[in-house]
Amino acid sequence: LTHTERERERERERERERERERERERESSCISLFEKWPYCLKRCSYCNFNKYIPRSVNHVLMTECLQKETRTLLQLSQVSKITSVFFGGGTPSLAQPSTIAALIGTVSKHAQLSADAEVTLEVNPTPAGKARLRDFVAAGINRFSIGTQSLCDASLRVLGRDHNALQALQTLSEARTLCPGRVSVDVMFGLPGQSVESWESELEEVLSVCDDHVSLYQLTLERGTSLFRQVKLGELSVPSDDITATMYRSARKRLEKAGFLQYEVSNFAKDNAVSAHNIGYWKAQQYIGIGPGAHSRFVPLALGGVHREARTQTLEPDVWMWEVWHHGHGTRRRMQLSHLGQLEEVLVMGLRMTEGISHQHWKMFSPEANLQDILGMCSDVEELQKKGLLILDERGLRCSWDGMALLDSILPVLLLSLETLFHMCRPAPSPATVD
């Protein structure tokens, strides 16, 4: 190359880097928000989440503390726009609609919340939950995620749920009337006593009452739960791994036939009714978690931060409220994410999506070493490609249809390859440049 040509190439590279920096600035100015309501009426037999069964709830104090922590963390992040809000739990449909309205108002006051932003509430489909749906819409909710879990009363009793199949169907009908096209249904498979045939029949019933969004979750036996103990003692039995794999494959085919697009390992949408909030997680965007036990990933710019942090709020509601009242927030743990740690999150979350990780998206977090540099020459990755489980091409990195079903076994191989080859490539830039 001549001197002039080299100068032009350097200028083109500088312009590409400036564009990447502009993209990173746009990304850092937008953030999603998770508001956690920690209370439940009872603990389900399979659940090990951070939730509490109180004798009573001080709704006024809890509302004030959630508002206060929301203000504090928004100010720390110095974010300019909220892309989505998700009220999770616990059982957030136990919160008063006035609490939901107050929190949405707080968000709107301290950051831009556009009129078409997705604002989701998880709902337990009990008669009480159904009765409040209209009030929640009036409070600002425009999307519901209904925790149906099963439409088999026997399974619901085993799971320790406090609703029955009829109540779930009635709640779904009301939710669809209030938020047409923006209702998601959670359904579990691999339950005790469930067969492939009964699962397929149950899924057909789900599809007859929900045409927007379906989330499929395989039952996981968590240590410390009552269901784990029952199975360990032989009081209950769950389907084998081969049977649950068949259930998953069957569900994917049935949903596809019904016009649902699988866009993530467990999530299927029709007419583009995808969860914008969860896509933010899977694309490793910044998010703020509010409430006891909530998690965050954001850059605390107001503290002079330049690195993305992983934050966890205090677990116990009473202790959390004391900390928020006295300090403005209840952050118990802060950890600066290393460049490698952030790339690991990009990899793990991105491969959950059927579209995978594009080269352009990866470059936002790793401008010095592309996917081909880091994984393209790895023998384990080549073997996964030969088996038809993984695809690395001009589009980026993604799992095949068969590979998606085996993602849990594929990820450890990729993470080990990433860690090994990351240090062999050109030294990565400071994490300050990737947020």
Coordinates of C-alpha atoms in Angstrom, one line a residue:
L1 CA 0.0 0.0 0.0
T2 CA 1.1 3.5 -0.7
H3 CA 1.4 6.1 2.0
T4 CA -1.8 7.8 0.9
E5 CA -3.7 4.5 0.9
R6 CA -2.4 3.6 4.3
E7 CA -3.6 7.0 5.6
R8 CA -7.0 6.4 4.1
E9 CA -7.3 3.0 5.7
R10 CA -6.3 4.4 9.1
E11 CA -8.9 7.1 8.7
R12 CA -11.6 4.5 7.8
E13 CA -10.6 2.5 10.9
R14 CA -10.8 5.7 13.0
E15 CA -14.3 6.4 11.6
R16 CA -15.4 2.8 12.4
E17 CA -14.2 3.2 15.9
R18 CA -16.0 6.5 16.3
E19 CA -19.2 4.8 15.1
R20 CA -18.7 2.0 17.6
E21 CA -18.2 4.6 20.3
R22 CA -21.4 6.4 19.3
E23 CA -23.2 3.1 19.4
R24 CA -21.9 2.4 22.9
E25 CA -23.0 5.8 24.0
R26 CA -26.5 5.2 22.6
E27 CA -26.6 1.9 24.4
S28 CA -25.4 3.3 27.7
S29 CA -28.1 6.0 27.7
C30 CA -30.9 3.4 27.6
I31 CA -31.7 0.9 30.3
S32 CA -34.4 -1.5 31.4
L33 CA -35.9 -1.6 34.9
F34 CA -36.9 -4.6 37.0
E35 CA -39.1 -3.9 40.1
K36 CA -39.3 -6.7 42.5
W37 CA -42.2 -7.4 44.9
P38 CA -40.7 -10.0 47.3
Y39 CA -43.9 -11.3 49.0
C40 CA -46.0 -14.4 48.3
L41 CA -49.1 -15.9 50.0
K42 CA -47.4 -19.3 50.0
R43 CA -44.3 -21.0 48.8
C44 CA -44.7 -23.3 45.8
S45 CA -43.2 -26.8 46.2
Y46 CA -40.6 -26.3 43.5
C47 CA -39.6 -22.7 44.2
N48 CA -36.3 -21.6 45.7
F49 CA -36.5 -17.9 44.7
N50 CA -35.9 -15.1 47.1
K51 CA -39.5 -14.6 48.4
Y52 CA -41.1 -14.2 51.8
I53 CA -44.5 -15.2 53.3
P54 CA -45.2 -12.3 55.7
R55 CA -47.9 -12.1 58.4
S56 CA -48.7 -8.6 57.1
V57 CA -47.3 -6.1 54.6
N58 CA -46.8 -2.4 55.2
H59 CA -47.7 -1.4 51.7
V60 CA -47.1 2.3 52.3
L61 CA -43.6 1.8 53.6
M62 CA -42.7 -0.8 50.9
T63 CA -44.0 1.6 48.2
E64 CA -41.9 4.5 49.6
C65 CA -38.8 2.4 49.7
L66 CA -39.2 1.0 46.2
Q67 CA -39.7 4.6 45.0
K68 CA -36.6 5.8 46.9
E69 CA -34.4 3.1 45.6
T70 CA -35.7 3.6 42.1
R71 CA -34.7 7.3 42.3
T72 CA -31.3 6.6 43.7
L73 CA -30.2 4.0 41.2
L74 CA -31.6 5.9 38.3
Q75 CA -29.5 8.9 39.4
L76 CA -26.4 6.7 39.9
S77 CA -26.8 5.4 36.4
Q78 CA -27.5 8.8 34.9
V79 CA -29.6 7.0 32.3
S80 CA -31.7 9.2 30.0
K81 CA -34.3 6.6 28.7
I82 CA -36.1 3.6 30.1
T83 CA -36.8 1.0 27.4
S84 CA -39.0 -1.3 29.5
V85 CA -40.3 -1.9 33.0
F86 CA -40.9 -5.4 34.4
F87 CA -42.7 -6.0 37.8
G88 CA -41.6 -9.5 39.0
G89 CA -41.5 -11.3 42.3
G90 CA -42.4 -12.9 44.5
T91 CA -46.0 -12.2 43.4
P92 CA -46.2 -8.6 42.2
S93 CA -50.0 -9.0 41.6
L94 CA -50.3 -8.9 45.4
A95 CA -49.1 -5.3 45.4
Q96 CA -51.7 -2.6 45.4
P97 CA -52.4 -1.0 42.0
S98 CA -51.6 2.3 43.7
T99 CA -48.0 1.0 44.3
I100 CA -47.6 0.1 40.7
A101 CA -48.9 3.5 39.6
A102 CA -46.5 5.3 42.1
L103 CA -43.5 3.4 40.8
I104 CA -44.3 4.1 37.1
G105 CA -44.7 7.7 38.1
T106 CA -41.4 7.8 39.8
V107 CA -39.7 6.2 36.7
S108 CA -41.4 8.8 34.4
K109 CA -40.3 11.7 36.6
H110 CA -36.6 10.7 36.7
A111 CA -36.1 9.3 33.2
Q112 CA -37.8 9.3 29.9
L113 CA -40.4 6.5 29.7
S114 CA -41.9 6.6 26.2
A115 CA -45.7 6.1 25.8
D116 CA -45.1 2.8 23.9
A117 CA -42.6 1.4 26.4
E118 CA -43.4 -2.2 27.4
V119 CA -44.6 -2.3 31.1
T120 CA -45.1 -5.9 32.2
L121 CA -46.7 -7.3 35.4
E122 CA -46.4 -11.0 36.5
V123 CA -49.8 -12.2 37.6
N124 CA -50.8 -15.2 39.8
P125 CA -54.0 -16.4 38.2
T126 CA -56.1 -16.5 41.3
P127 CA -59.6 -14.8 41.6
A128 CA -57.9 -12.0 43.5
G129 CA -55.3 -11.5 40.8
K130 CA -58.0 -11.5 38.1
A131 CA -60.1 -9.0 40.0
R132 CA -57.2 -6.5 40.0
L133 CA -56.2 -6.7 36.3
R134 CA -58.3 -3.7 35.2
D135 CA -56.9 -1.6 38.0
F136 CA -53.3 -2.6 37.0
V137 CA -54.0 -1.4 33.5
A138 CA -55.3 1.9 34.8
A139 CA -52.0 2.1 36.8
G140 CA -49.9 1.9 33.6
I141 CA -49.4 -1.8 32.9
N142 CA -49.7 -2.8 29.2
R143 CA -48.5 -6.4 29.2
F144 CA -49.3 -9.3 31.5
S145 CA -47.2 -12.5 32.2
I146 CA -49.6 -15.1 33.6
G147 CA -48.1 -17.7 35.9
T148 CA -50.4 -20.5 34.7
Q149 CA -47.7 -23.3 35.0
S150 CA -50.2 -26.0 34.2
L151 CA -53.8 -26.5 33.2
C152 CA -54.0 -29.8 35.1
D153 CA -55.5 -29.5 38.6
A154 CA -53.5 -32.6 39.9
S155 CA -50.2 -31.0 38.7
L156 CA -51.1 -27.7 40.2
R157 CA -51.7 -29.3 43.6
V158 CA -48.3 -31.1 43.3
L159 CA -46.6 -27.8 42.5
G160 CA -48.3 -26.2 45.5
R161 CA -50.0 -23.5 43.4
D162 CA -52.9 -21.5 44.9
H163 CA -55.1 -21.5 41.8
N164 CA -56.8 -24.2 39.7
A165 CA -57.1 -24.6 35.9
L166 CA -60.5 -22.9 35.6
Q167 CA -59.2 -19.8 37.5
A168 CA -56.2 -19.7 35.2
L169 CA -58.4 -19.8 32.1
Q170 CA -60.6 -17.1 33.4
T171 CA -57.6 -14.9 34.3
L172 CA -56.2 -15.4 30.8
S173 CA -59.4 -14.4 29.2
E174 CA -59.7 -11.2 31.2
A175 CA -56.0 -10.4 30.5
R176 CA -56.4 -10.8 26.8
T177 CA -59.5 -8.6 26.8
L178 CA -57.5 -5.8 28.6
C179 CA -54.2 -6.2 26.8
P180 CA -54.9 -7.8 23.4
G181 CA -51.7 -9.1 21.8
R182 CA -49.6 -8.5 24.9
V183 CA -50.3 -11.5 27.2
S184 CA -47.7 -14.2 28.0
V185 CA -48.4 -17.6 29.5
D186 CA -45.9 -19.6 31.6
V187 CA -46.3 -23.4 31.2
M188 CA -44.1 -26.1 32.8
F189 CA -43.3 -29.6 31.5
G190 CA -41.5 -32.6 33.0
L191 CA -43.9 -32.6 36.0
P192 CA -44.5 -35.6 38.3
G193 CA -47.0 -37.9 36.6
Q194 CA -46.8 -36.1 33.3
S195 CA -46.5 -38.1 30.1
V196 CA -45.7 -37.0 26.6
E197 CA -49.4 -37.5 25.6
S198 CA -50.8 -35.6 28.6
W199 CA -48.3 -32.8 28.0
E200 CA -49.3 -32.5 24.3
S201 CA -52.9 -32.4 25.3
E202 CA -52.3 -29.7 27.8
L203 CA -50.3 -27.6 25.3
E204 CA -53.2 -27.8 22.9
E205 CA -55.5 -26.4 25.5
V206 CA -53.0 -23.6 26.2
L207 CA -52.8 -22.7 22.5
S208 CA -56.6 -22.5 22.4
V209 CA -56.6 -19.7 25.0
C210 CA -53.4 -17.8 24.2
D211 CA -52.3 -16.6 20.8
D212 CA -49.7 -14.1 21.8
H213 CA -46.7 -15.5 23.8
V214 CA -45.8 -18.7 25.4
S215 CA -42.9 -19.4 27.8
L216 CA -42.0 -23.1 28.3
Y217 CA -40.0 -24.1 31.3
Q218 CA -38.8 -27.6 32.2
L219 CA -39.2 -28.4 35.9
T220 CA -35.9 -28.1 37.7
L221 CA -35.7 -29.9 41.1
E222 CA -33.9 -27.4 43.4
R223 CA -32.3 -28.5 46.6
G224 CA -34.1 -27.3 49.7
T225 CA -37.5 -27.4 48.1
S226 CA -40.3 -29.7 49.3
L227 CA -40.7 -31.2 45.8
F228 CA -37.0 -32.1 45.7
R229 CA -37.4 -33.9 49.0
Q230 CA -40.5 -35.7 47.8
V231 CA -38.8 -37.0 44.7
K232 CA -35.6 -37.9 46.6
L233 CA -37.7 -40.0 49.1
G234 CA -39.5 -41.7 46.3
E235 CA -42.9 -40.2 47.1
L236 CA -43.1 -38.7 43.6
S237 CA -41.3 -39.4 40.3
V238 CA -40.5 -37.2 37.4
P239 CA -40.1 -38.1 33.7
S240 CA -36.7 -39.2 32.5
D241 CA -34.4 -36.9 30.6
D242 CA -35.2 -38.7 27.4
I243 CA -39.0 -38.1 27.9
T244 CA -38.6 -34.5 28.8
A245 CA -36.4 -34.0 25.7
T246 CA -39.2 -35.5 23.7
M247 CA -41.7 -33.2 25.4
Y248 CA -39.5 -30.2 24.4
R249 CA -39.1 -31.2 20.8
S250 CA -42.8 -32.0 20.5
A251 CA -43.8 -28.6 22.0
R252 CA -41.5 -26.7 19.6
K253 CA -43.0 -28.5 16.6
R254 CA -46.6 -27.9 17.8
L255 CA -45.9 -24.2 18.5
E256 CA -44.3 -23.7 15.1
K257 CA -47.3 -25.4 13.4
A258 CA -49.6 -23.0 15.3
G259 CA -47.6 -20.0 13.9
F260 CA -45.4 -19.2 16.9
L261 CA -41.8 -18.2 16.2
Q262 CA -39.3 -19.5 18.7
Y263 CA -36.9 -16.6 19.4
E264 CA -35.3 -17.9 22.6
V265 CA -34.7 -21.3 24.2
S266 CA -37.9 -21.1 26.2
N267 CA -39.9 -18.4 24.5
F268 CA -42.3 -18.4 21.5
A269 CA -44.2 -15.4 20.1
K270 CA -46.9 -14.9 17.5
D271 CA -47.3 -11.7 15.5
N272 CA -44.1 -10.3 16.9
A273 CA -45.4 -10.3 20.5
V274 CA -41.8 -10.8 21.8
S275 CA -40.8 -9.7 25.3
A276 CA -38.8 -6.5 24.7
H277 CA -37.6 -6.5 28.3
N278 CA -36.1 -10.0 28.2
I279 CA -34.5 -9.4 24.9
G280 CA -32.6 -6.7 26.7
Y281 CA -31.2 -9.3 29.1
W282 CA -30.3 -11.7 26.3
K283 CA -28.5 -8.9 24.4
A284 CA -26.4 -8.0 27.5
Q285 CA -27.9 -4.5 27.7
Q286 CA -27.8 -2.6 30.9
Y287 CA -30.6 -3.0 33.5
I288 CA -31.4 -1.9 37.0
G289 CA -32.9 -4.1 39.6
I290 CA -35.0 -2.6 42.3
G291 CA -36.2 -4.3 45.5
P292 CA -35.0 -7.1 47.9
G293 CA -32.7 -9.6 46.1
A294 CA -32.9 -7.8 42.7
H295 CA -29.8 -7.9 40.4
S296 CA -28.4 -5.1 38.1
R297 CA -25.8 -4.6 35.4
F298 CA -25.0 -0.9 34.8
V299 CA -22.3 1.7 34.9
P300 CA -22.7 3.9 38.0
L301 CA -21.7 7.1 36.2
A302 CA -22.7 9.4 39.1
L303 CA -19.9 7.7 41.2
G304 CA -17.4 8.4 38.5
G305 CA -17.7 4.8 37.3
V306 CA -16.4 3.7 33.9
H307 CA -16.9 0.0 34.3
R308 CA -20.1 -2.0 34.3
E309 CA -21.0 -3.4 37.7
A310 CA -22.9 -6.5 38.8
R311 CA -25.1 -5.4 41.8
T312 CA -27.2 -7.4 44.2
Q313 CA -29.7 -5.9 46.6
T314 CA -30.1 -7.0 50.2
L315 CA -32.3 -10.1 50.3
E316 CA -34.4 -9.7 53.5
P317 CA -37.2 -7.2 52.9
D318 CA -37.1 -5.7 56.5
V319 CA -33.3 -5.2 56.3
W320 CA -33.5 -3.9 52.8
M321 CA -36.1 -1.3 53.8
W322 CA -34.0 -0.1 56.7
E323 CA -31.0 0.3 54.3
V324 CA -33.0 2.1 51.7
W325 CA -34.5 4.4 54.3
H326 CA -31.1 5.4 55.7
H327 CA -28.9 5.2 52.6
G328 CA -31.2 5.6 49.6
H329 CA -30.6 2.1 48.3
G330 CA -30.1 -1.4 49.6
T331 CA -27.2 -2.6 47.5
R332 CA -25.5 -5.4 49.4
R333 CA -22.9 -6.4 46.8
R334 CA -21.1 -4.6 44.0
M335 CA -18.6 -6.3 41.7
Q336 CA -16.9 -4.7 38.7
L337 CA -17.2 -6.9 35.7
S338 CA -13.9 -7.7 33.9
H339 CA -13.8 -7.6 30.1
L340 CA -13.7 -11.4 30.0
G341 CA -16.6 -11.6 32.5
Q342 CA -18.7 -9.4 30.3
L343 CA -17.9 -11.4 27.2
E344 CA -18.9 -14.6 29.1
E345 CA -22.3 -13.0 29.8
V346 CA -22.7 -11.9 26.1
L347 CA -22.0 -15.5 25.1
V348 CA -24.2 -17.2 27.6
M349 CA -27.2 -14.9 27.1
G350 CA -26.8 -14.3 23.4
L351 CA -26.8 -18.0 22.5
R352 CA -30.2 -18.4 24.3
M353 CA -31.7 -16.5 21.3
T354 CA -32.3 -18.3 18.0
E355 CA -30.7 -15.5 16.1
G356 CA -27.6 -15.9 18.3
I357 CA -24.8 -13.3 18.4
S358 CA -24.1 -11.2 15.4
H359 CA -20.5 -10.1 14.6
Q360 CA -21.6 -6.5 14.9
H361 CA -23.1 -7.1 18.4
W362 CA -20.0 -9.0 19.6
K363 CA -17.8 -6.1 18.3
M364 CA -19.6 -3.7 20.6
F365 CA -18.1 -5.6 23.5
S366 CA -14.9 -6.9 21.9
P367 CA -13.7 -4.5 19.1
E368 CA -10.1 -6.0 19.3
A369 CA -11.0 -9.7 18.8
N370 CA -13.9 -10.9 16.8
L371 CA -15.8 -14.2 17.1
Q372 CA -13.7 -15.9 14.5
D373 CA -10.5 -14.9 16.2
I374 CA -11.6 -16.2 19.6
L375 CA -13.6 -19.3 18.7
G376 CA -13.1 -20.0 15.0
M377 CA -9.9 -22.1 15.4
C378 CA -11.0 -23.9 18.5
S379 CA -11.2 -27.7 17.9
D380 CA -14.2 -28.1 20.3
V381 CA -16.1 -25.5 18.4
E382 CA -15.2 -27.1 15.1
E383 CA -16.5 -30.4 16.5
L384 CA -19.8 -28.8 17.6
Q385 CA -20.1 -27.5 14.1
K386 CA -19.4 -30.8 12.5
K387 CA -22.1 -32.4 14.7
G388 CA -24.6 -29.8 13.4
L389 CA -25.1 -28.2 16.8
L390 CA -23.4 -24.9 16.4
I391 CA -23.1 -22.4 13.5
L392 CA -20.3 -19.9 13.1
D393 CA -20.6 -18.0 9.7
E394 CA -20.8 -14.6 8.2
R395 CA -24.0 -13.9 10.3
G396 CA -22.3 -14.7 13.6
L397 CA -22.6 -17.4 16.2
R398 CA -25.8 -19.4 16.9
C399 CA -27.1 -22.8 17.8
S400 CA -28.9 -25.0 15.3
W401 CA -32.4 -26.3 16.0
D402 CA -30.9 -29.4 17.6
G403 CA -28.2 -27.5 19.3
M404 CA -30.7 -25.2 21.0
A405 CA -32.1 -28.2 22.9
L406 CA -28.6 -29.1 24.1
L407 CA -27.5 -25.6 25.0
D408 CA -26.8 -26.4 28.7
S409 CA -24.2 -28.9 27.6
I410 CA -22.7 -26.7 24.8
L411 CA -22.2 -23.6 26.9
P412 CA -19.5 -25.0 29.3
V413 CA -17.4 -26.0 26.2
L414 CA -17.7 -22.6 24.7
L415 CA -16.9 -20.8 28.0
L416 CA -13.8 -22.8 28.5
S417 CA -12.7 -22.1 24.9
L418 CA -13.5 -18.4 25.4
E419 CA -11.3 -18.2 28.5
T420 CA -8.5 -20.1 26.9
L421 CA -8.4 -18.2 23.6
F422 CA -9.3 -14.8 25.0
H423 CA -5.8 -14.4 26.5
M424 CA -4.1 -15.6 23.3
C425 CA -5.7 -13.0 21.2
R426 CA -4.8 -9.3 21.0
P427 CA -5.1 -7.7 24.5
A428 CA -8.6 -6.5 25.0
P429 CA -9.4 -2.8 25.7
S430 CA -10.4 -1.6 29.1
P431 CA -14.0 -2.4 30.0
A432 CA -14.5 1.4 30.1
T433 CA -14.8 1.3 26.3
V434 CA -17.5 -1.4 26.2
D435 CA -20.3 0.1 28.1

